[in-house]
Coordinates of C-alpha atoms and ligand atoms in Angstrom, one line a residue:
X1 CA -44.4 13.0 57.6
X2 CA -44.6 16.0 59.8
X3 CA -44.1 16.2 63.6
X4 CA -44.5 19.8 65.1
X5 CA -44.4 20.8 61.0
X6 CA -40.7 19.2 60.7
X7 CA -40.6 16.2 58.2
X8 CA -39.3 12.9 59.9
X9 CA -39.2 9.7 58.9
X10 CA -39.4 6.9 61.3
X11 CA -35.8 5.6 60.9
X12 CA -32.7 7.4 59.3
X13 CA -28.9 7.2 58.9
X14 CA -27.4 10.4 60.6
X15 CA -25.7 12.2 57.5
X16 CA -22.9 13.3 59.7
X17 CA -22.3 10.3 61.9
X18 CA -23.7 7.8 59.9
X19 CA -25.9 6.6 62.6
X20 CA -28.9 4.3 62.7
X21 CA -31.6 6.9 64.3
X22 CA -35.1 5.9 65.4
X23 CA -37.9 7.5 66.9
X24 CA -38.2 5.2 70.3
X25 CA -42.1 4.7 69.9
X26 CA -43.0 3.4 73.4
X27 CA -43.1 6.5 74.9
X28 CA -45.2 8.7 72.2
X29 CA -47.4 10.4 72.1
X30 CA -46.4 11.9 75.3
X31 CA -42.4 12.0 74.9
X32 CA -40.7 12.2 71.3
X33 CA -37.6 10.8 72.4
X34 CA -34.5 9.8 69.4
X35 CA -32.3 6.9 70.1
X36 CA -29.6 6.0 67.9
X37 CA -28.8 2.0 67.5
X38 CA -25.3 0.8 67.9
X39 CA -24.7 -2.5 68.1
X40 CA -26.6 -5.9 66.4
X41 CA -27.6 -6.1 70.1
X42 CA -29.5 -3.1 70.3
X43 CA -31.4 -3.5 66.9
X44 CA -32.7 -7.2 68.4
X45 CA -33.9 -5.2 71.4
X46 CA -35.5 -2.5 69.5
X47 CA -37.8 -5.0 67.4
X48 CA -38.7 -7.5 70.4
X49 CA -39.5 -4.8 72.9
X50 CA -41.2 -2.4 70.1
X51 CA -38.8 0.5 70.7
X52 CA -39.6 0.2 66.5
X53 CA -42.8 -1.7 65.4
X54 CA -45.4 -2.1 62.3
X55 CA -44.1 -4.9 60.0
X56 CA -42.5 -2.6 57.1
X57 CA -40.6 -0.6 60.0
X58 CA -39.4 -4.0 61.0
X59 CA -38.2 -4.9 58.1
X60 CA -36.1 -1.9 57.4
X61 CA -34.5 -2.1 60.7
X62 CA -33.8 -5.7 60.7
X63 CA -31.8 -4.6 57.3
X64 CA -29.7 -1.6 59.6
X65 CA -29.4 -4.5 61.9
X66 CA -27.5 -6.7 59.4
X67 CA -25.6 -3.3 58.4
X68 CA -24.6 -2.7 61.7
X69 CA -23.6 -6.5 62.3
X70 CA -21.0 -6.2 58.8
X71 CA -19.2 -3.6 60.3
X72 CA -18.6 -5.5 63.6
X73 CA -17.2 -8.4 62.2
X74 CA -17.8 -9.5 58.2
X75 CA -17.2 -13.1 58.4
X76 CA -19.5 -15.6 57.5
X77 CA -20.3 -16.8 60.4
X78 CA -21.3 -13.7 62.1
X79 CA -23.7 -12.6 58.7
X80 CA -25.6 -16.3 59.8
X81 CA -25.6 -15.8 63.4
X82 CA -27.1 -11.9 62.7
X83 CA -29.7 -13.6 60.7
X84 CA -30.3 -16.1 63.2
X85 CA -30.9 -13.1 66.0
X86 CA -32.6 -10.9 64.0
X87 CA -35.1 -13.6 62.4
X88 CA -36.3 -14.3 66.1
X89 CA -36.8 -11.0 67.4
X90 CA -40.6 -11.5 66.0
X91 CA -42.5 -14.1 64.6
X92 CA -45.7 -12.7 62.7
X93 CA -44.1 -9.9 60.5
X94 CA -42.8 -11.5 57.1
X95 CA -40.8 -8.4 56.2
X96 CA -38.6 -8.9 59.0
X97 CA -37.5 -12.5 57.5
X98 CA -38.1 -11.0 53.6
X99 CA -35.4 -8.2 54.3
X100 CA -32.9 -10.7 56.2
X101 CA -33.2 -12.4 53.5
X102 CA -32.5 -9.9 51.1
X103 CA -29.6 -8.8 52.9
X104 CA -28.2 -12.2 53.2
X105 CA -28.8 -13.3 49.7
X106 CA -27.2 -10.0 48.6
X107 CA -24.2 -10.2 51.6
X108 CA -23.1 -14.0 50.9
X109 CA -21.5 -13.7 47.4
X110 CA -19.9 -9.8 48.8
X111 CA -16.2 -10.3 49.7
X112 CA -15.9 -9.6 53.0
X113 CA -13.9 -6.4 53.1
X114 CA -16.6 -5.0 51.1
X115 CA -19.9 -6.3 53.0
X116 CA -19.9 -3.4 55.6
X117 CA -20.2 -0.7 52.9
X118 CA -22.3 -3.0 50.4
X119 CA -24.8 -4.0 53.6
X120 CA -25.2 -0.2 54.5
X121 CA -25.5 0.3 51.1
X122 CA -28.7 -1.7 50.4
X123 CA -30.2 -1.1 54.0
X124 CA -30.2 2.4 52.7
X125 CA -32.0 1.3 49.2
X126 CA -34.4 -0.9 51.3
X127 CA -35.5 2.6 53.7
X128 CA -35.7 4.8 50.0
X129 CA -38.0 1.7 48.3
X130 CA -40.3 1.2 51.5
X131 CA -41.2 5.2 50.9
X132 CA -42.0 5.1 46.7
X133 CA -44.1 2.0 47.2
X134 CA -45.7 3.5 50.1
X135 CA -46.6 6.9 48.0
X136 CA -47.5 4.5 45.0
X137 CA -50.2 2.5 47.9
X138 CA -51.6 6.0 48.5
X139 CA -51.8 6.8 44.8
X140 CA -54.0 3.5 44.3
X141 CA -55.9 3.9 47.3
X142 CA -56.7 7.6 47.4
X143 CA -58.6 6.7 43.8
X144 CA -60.5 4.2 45.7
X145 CA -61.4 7.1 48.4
X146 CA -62.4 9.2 45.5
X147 CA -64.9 7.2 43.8
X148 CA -66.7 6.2 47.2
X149 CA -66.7 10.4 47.9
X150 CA -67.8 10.8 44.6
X151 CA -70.7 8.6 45.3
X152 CA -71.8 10.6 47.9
X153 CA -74.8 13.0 47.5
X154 CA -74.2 15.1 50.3
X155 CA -70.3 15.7 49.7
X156 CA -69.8 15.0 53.1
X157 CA -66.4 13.9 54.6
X158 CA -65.3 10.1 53.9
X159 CA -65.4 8.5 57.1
X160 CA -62.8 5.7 57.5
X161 CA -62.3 3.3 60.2
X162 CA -58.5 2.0 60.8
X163 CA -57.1 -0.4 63.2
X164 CA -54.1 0.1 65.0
X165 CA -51.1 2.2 63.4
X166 CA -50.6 1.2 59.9
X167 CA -49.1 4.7 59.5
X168 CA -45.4 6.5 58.9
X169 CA -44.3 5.2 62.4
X170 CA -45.0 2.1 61.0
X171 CA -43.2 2.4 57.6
X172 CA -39.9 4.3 56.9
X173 CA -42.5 7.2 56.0
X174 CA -46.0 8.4 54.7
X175 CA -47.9 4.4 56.0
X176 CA -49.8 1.7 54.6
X177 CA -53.2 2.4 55.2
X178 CA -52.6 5.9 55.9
X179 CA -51.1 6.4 52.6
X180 CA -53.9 6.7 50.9
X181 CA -55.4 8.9 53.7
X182 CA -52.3 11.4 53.1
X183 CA -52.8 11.0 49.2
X184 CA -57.0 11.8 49.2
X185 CA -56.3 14.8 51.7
X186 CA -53.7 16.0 49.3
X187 CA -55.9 15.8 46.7
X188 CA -58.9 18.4 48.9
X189 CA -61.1 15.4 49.3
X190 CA -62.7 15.9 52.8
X191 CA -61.8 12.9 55.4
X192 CA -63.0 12.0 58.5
X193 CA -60.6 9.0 60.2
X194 CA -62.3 6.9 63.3
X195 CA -59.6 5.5 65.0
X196 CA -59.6 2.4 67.1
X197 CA -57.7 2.7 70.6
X198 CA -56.3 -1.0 69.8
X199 CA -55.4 -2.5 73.0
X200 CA -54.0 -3.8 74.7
X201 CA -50.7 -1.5 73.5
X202 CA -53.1 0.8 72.4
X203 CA -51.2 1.9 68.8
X204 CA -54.5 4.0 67.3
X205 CA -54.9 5.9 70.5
X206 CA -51.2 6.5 70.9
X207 CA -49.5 6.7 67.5
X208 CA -51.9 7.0 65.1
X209 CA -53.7 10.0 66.8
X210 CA -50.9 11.5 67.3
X211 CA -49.4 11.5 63.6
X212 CA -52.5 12.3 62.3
X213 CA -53.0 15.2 64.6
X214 CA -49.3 16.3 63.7
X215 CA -50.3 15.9 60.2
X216 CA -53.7 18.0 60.2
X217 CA -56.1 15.2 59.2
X218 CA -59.6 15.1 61.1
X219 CA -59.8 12.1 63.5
X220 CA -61.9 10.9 65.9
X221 CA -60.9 8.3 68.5
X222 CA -62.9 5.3 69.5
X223 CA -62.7 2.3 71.9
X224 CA -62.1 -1.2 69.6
X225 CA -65.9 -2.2 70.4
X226 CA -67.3 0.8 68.9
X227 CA -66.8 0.1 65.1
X228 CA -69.6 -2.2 64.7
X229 CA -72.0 -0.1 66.0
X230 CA -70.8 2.9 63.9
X231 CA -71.1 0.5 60.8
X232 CA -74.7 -0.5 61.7
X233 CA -75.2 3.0 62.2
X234 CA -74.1 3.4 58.4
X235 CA -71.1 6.0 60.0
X236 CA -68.2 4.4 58.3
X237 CA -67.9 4.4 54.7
X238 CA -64.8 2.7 54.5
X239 CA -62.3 0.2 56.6
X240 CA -58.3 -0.1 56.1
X241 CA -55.8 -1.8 57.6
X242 CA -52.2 -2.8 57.1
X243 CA -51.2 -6.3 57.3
X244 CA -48.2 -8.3 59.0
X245 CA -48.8 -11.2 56.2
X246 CA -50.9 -11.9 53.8
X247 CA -51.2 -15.7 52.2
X248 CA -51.1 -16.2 48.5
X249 CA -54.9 -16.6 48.2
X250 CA -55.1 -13.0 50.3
X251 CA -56.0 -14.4 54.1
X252 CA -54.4 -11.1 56.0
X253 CA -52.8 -11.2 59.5
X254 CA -53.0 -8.3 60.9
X255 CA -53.4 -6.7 64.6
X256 CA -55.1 -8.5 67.1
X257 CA -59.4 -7.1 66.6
X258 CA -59.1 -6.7 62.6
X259 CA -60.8 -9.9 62.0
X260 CA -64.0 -8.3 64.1
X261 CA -63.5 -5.3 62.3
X262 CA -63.8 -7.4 58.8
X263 CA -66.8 -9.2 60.5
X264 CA -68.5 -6.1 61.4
X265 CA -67.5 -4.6 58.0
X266 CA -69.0 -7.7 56.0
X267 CA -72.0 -7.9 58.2
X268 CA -73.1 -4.0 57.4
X269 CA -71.9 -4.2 53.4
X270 CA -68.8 -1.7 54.6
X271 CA -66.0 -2.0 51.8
X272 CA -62.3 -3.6 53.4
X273 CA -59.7 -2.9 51.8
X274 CA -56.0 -4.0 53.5
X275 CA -53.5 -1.9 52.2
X276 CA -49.4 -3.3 51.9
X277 CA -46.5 -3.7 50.1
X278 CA -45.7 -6.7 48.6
X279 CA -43.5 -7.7 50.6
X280 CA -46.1 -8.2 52.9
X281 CA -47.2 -11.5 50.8
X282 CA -46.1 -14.6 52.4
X283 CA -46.6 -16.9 48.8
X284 CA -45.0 -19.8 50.7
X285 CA -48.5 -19.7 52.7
X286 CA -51.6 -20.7 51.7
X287 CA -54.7 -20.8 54.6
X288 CA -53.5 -18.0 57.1
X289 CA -55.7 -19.3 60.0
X290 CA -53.8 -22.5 59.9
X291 CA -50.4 -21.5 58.9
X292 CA -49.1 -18.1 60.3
X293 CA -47.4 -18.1 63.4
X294 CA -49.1 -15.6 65.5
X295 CA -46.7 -13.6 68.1
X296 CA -48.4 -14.1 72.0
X297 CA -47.1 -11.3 73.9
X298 CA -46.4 -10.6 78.0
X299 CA -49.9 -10.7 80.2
X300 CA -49.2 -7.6 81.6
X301 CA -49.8 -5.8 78.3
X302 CA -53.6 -7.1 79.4
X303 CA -53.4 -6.6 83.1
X304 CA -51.8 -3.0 82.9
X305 CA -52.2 0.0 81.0
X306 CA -49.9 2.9 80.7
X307 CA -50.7 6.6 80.3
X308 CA -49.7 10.2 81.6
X309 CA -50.9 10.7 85.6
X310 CA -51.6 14.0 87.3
X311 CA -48.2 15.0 87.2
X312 CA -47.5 14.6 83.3
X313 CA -45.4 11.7 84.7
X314 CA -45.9 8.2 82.3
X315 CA -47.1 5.7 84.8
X316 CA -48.3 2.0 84.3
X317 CA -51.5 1.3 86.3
X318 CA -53.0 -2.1 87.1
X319 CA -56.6 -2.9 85.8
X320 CA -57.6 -5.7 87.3
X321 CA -57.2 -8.2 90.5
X322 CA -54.2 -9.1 91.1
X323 CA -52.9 -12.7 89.9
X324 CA -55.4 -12.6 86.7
X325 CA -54.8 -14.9 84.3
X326 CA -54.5 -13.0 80.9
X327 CA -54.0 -14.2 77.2
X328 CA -52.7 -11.9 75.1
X329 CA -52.2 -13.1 71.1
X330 CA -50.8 -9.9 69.6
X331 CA -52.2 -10.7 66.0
X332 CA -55.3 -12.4 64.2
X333 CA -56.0 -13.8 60.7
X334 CA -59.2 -12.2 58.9
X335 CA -59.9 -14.9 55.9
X336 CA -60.2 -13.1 52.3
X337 CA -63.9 -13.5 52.0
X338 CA -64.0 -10.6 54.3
X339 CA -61.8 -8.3 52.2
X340 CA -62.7 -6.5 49.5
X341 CA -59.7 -5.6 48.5
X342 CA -55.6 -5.5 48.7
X343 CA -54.4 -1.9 47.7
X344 CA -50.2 -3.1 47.2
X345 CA -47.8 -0.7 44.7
X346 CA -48.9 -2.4 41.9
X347 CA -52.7 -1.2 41.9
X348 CA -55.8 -2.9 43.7
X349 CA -56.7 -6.5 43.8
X350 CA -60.4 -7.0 44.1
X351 CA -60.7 -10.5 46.0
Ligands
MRU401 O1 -47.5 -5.1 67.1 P1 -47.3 -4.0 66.0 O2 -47.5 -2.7 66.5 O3 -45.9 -4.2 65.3 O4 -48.4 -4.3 64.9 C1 -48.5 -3.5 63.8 C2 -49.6 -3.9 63.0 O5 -50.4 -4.8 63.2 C3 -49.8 -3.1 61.7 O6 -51.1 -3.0 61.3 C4 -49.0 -3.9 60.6 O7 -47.7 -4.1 61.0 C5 -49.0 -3.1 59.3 S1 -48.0 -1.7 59.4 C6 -48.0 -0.9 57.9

């Protein structure tokens, strides 16, 4: 998608270098700073301390990551001890083990002069895939948009609430939920996006404001406790989310606050729709409350907050007394009687 009206994706391979680049996402949207990752070393880093994030994003760069490892040493031994690292950089996204996975299966039969090239390779196809099912998400979706604007007697904007950033910084490009955001707009159907800050790292006021503002779409930001009240109001036509797993029977772990969002949503008859790749699916899983491991993060994600001070400088200010006990689980399940719908490549499933 488009940053200052230059496309970018979220991760690339440098044609002329061949490096793995990223956009560093902690600082946005206040610095747009490019890193390029080196080493197996510096991809584990990148995924636990959310240089990259979003659980497609991880995936891909968990695949670089087992790219990268090939052309340090082939052997088998390294190709289990790169899964091993990667595989516990985070807990909650099933991409990241789904593309190790991939990887490996692919890597293991590969002679091992010929796994560098073959690992870079399909790390490569991986990135190119995330994008077409990503565009076919947004095909499925926008039609979904369409029919509830349709619907409408005044014509007026479709209002949609998202949670967290489920968009191209996310993915490789275009999003998950944003997807069929981008699609609908494309299509001249008027949107209005309320966008929920998401503490406590705050991805909807940081990223997804800020690729959505790069990418001309109308947004409005709110604090995470205003979405039910903008649903009893009847001002949100609409909820979508990504997902970090999803069980077979359709229970969706997602960002930490969904699961109020689905509550609210059900309470006020608002449609939820969770949009993912299939990837995303977790059929080893069956009752998501019970069975996916959610990630529980540092407490001073809770006790601080980080922003721009006076002097344009990023700072990281305390908000409450000091020694506070905080409890910070980064991810929550919302059951599937609260979801209306998945929105994957392969069309919608109505649950
Ligand atoms: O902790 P994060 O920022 O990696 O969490 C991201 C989310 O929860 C997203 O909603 C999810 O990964 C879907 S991304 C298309």
């Amino acid at each position: 998608m488009l940053v200052d009206g230059k496309h970018f994706q979220s991760i690339w391979r440098d044609n002329s270098t061949g490096e793995i680049k990223i956009i560093d996402q902690r600082w946005l949207p206040h610095e747009f700073a490019i890193v390029g990752l080196n080493s197996l070393s510096e991809v584990v880093v990148s995924i636990r301390d959310m240089w990259v994030r979003g659980a497609p994003l991880i995936g891909v760069t968990a695949a670089y990551g087992m790219a990268i490892a090939m052309s340090e040493d082939s052997s088998d031994k390294n190709l289990n001890s790169a899964r091993e690292l990667l595989n516990s950089a985070r807990p909650t996204a099933v991409n990241l083990t789904w593309a190790v996975k991939r990887m490996e299966d692919h890597l293991r039969p590969t002679p091992e002069a010929k796994r560098a090239v073959a690992a870079m390779k399909l790390a490569d196809l991986m990135a190119a895939e995330d994008i077409s099912i990503n565009r076919l998400i947004g095909e499925h979706g926008a039609k979904i948009i369409e029919e509830i604007y349709v619907q409408k007697s005044d014509q007026s904007p479709v209002r949609i609430l998202t949670h967290c950033n489920a968009g191209w910084l996310a993915t490789v490009d275009i999003g998950t939920a944003t997807a069929p955001i981008y699609v609908a707009c494309e299509k001249n159907i008027p949107i209005e996006v309320w966008v929920d800050e998401t503490r406590p790292r705050n991805q909807g006021a940081a990223l997804t404001t800020w690729e959505l503002k790069h990418n001309k779409i109308p947004h409005t930001l709110i604090v995470d406790n205003a979405g039910g009240h903008l649903m009893q109001r009847g001002l949100v036509d609409m909820c979508i989310v990504g997902s970090d797993r999803t069980t077979r029977n359709g229970d969706v772990c997602n960002k930490i606050g969904t699961y109020l969002k689905a509550l609210a949503a059900k309470a006020n008859e608002v449609p939820f729709y969770v949009a993912l790749p299939s990837s995303t699916i977790d059929e080893t899983l069956h009752d998501g409350v019970s069975e996916i491991p959610i990630e529980y993060r540092p407490m001073n994600e809770v006790t601080h907050i980080q922003g721009l001070n006076g002097n344009g400088e990023l700072e990281k200010v305390q908000i409450c007394p000091d020694e506070t006990k905080a409890e910070n689980p980064a991810f929550d399940v919302t059951p599937s009687e609260f979801i209306t719908g998945l929105i994957t490549e392969n069309g919608c499933k109505f649950i």
